[in-house]
XYZ file of C-alpha atoms in Angstrom:
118
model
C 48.549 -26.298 -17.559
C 45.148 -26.651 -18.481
C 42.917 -24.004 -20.382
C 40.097 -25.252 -18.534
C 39.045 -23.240 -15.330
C 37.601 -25.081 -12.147
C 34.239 -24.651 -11.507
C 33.294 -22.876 -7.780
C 30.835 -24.274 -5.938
C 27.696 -22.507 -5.633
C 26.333 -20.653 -2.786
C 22.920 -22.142 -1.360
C 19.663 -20.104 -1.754
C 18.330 -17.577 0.509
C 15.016 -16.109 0.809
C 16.482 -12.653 -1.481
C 16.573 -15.078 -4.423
C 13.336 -15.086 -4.881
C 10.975 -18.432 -4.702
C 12.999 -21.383 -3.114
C 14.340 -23.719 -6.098
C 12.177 -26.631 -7.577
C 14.261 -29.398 -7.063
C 14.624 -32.690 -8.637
C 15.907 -36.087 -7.555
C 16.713 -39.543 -8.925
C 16.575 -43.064 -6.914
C 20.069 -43.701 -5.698
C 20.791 -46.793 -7.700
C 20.469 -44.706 -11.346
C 21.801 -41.400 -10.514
C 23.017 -39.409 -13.768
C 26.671 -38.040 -13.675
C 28.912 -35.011 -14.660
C 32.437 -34.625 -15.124
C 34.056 -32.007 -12.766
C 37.578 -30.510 -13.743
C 39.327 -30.393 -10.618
C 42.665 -31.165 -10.633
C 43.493 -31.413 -13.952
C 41.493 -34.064 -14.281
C 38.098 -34.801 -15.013
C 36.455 -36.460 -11.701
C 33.068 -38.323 -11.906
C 30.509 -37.017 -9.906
C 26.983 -38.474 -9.205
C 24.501 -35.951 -9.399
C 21.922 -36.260 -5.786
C 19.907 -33.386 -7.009
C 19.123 -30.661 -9.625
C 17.788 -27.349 -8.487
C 15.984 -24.977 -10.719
C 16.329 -21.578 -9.186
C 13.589 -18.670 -10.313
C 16.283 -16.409 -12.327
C 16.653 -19.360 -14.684
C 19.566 -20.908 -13.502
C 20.304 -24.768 -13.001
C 22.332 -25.757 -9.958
C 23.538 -29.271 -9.776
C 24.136 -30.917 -6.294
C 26.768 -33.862 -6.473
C 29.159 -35.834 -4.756
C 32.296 -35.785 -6.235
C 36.061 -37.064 -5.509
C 37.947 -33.760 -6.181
C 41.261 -35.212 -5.226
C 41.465 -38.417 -6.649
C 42.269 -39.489 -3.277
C 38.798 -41.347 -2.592
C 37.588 -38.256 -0.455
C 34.451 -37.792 -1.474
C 32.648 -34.526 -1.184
C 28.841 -32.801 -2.001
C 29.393 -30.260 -4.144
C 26.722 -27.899 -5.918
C 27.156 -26.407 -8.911
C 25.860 -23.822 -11.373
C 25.451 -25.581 -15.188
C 26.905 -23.847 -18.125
C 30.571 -23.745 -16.451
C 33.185 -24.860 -18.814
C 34.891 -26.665 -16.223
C 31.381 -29.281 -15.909
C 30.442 -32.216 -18.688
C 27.643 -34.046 -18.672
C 29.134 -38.301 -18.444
C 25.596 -39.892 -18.131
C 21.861 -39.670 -17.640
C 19.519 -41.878 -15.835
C 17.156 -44.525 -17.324
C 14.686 -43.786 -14.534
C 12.407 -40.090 -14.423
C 12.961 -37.890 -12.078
C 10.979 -36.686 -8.730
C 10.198 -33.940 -6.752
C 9.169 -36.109 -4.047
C 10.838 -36.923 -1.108
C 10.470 -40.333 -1.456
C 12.531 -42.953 1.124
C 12.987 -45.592 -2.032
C 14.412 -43.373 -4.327
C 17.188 -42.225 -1.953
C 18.620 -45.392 -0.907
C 20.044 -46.644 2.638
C 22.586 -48.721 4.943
C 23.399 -51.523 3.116
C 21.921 -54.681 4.946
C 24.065 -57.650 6.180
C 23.144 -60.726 4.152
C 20.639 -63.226 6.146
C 22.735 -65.661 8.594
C 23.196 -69.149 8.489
C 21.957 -70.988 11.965
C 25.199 -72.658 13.740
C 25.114 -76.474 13.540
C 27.526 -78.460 15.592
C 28.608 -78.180 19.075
């Protein structure tokens, strides 16, 4: 049995919190990552969003595989738990923006050949 306890998710913010979070997003392609203990086992999970809530806490929205069974899940977090490693940053700065190029899409079918023959 592990030492290490699993981290809860965290509740979303409501207007008693104070002013709404800043939040913070990265283009889809170079997300940074965390390590959730869940399990027994640390699971990677890509991190969609960072929220920095008025009472000085950082909350970090990911989607994570907390069964090892390719179920994945969104997930937010508050950052200090014990049961939550960092596994990566990103190479690219983040936004505040709601920007349609950082957050990805449907992947698109690759162009198609015209038929030849009868």
């Amino acid at each position: 049995m592990s030492a290490i306890p699993e981290p809860e998710p965290a509740r979303p913010w409501r207007p008693e919190d104070g002013p709404p979070p800043e939040v913070w997003t990265w283009p889809a392609g170079d997300r940074p990552a965390l390590g959730v203990w869940s399990g027994g086992h640390w699971r990677y999970a890509a991190v969609m969003a960072r929220q920095d809530w008025a009472d000085g806490t950082v909350r970090y929205q990911v989607s994570v595989d907390l069964r090892g069974n390719t179920t994945v899940v969104s997930r937010t977090y508050v950052w200090g738990h014990p049961g939550l490693r960092k596994c990566h940053g990103s190479g690219s700065e983040p936004s505040r923006t709601a920007d349609e190029q950082r957050q990805g899409g449907m992947p698109q079918a690759p162009p198609r050949r015209p038929r030849t023959g009868p």
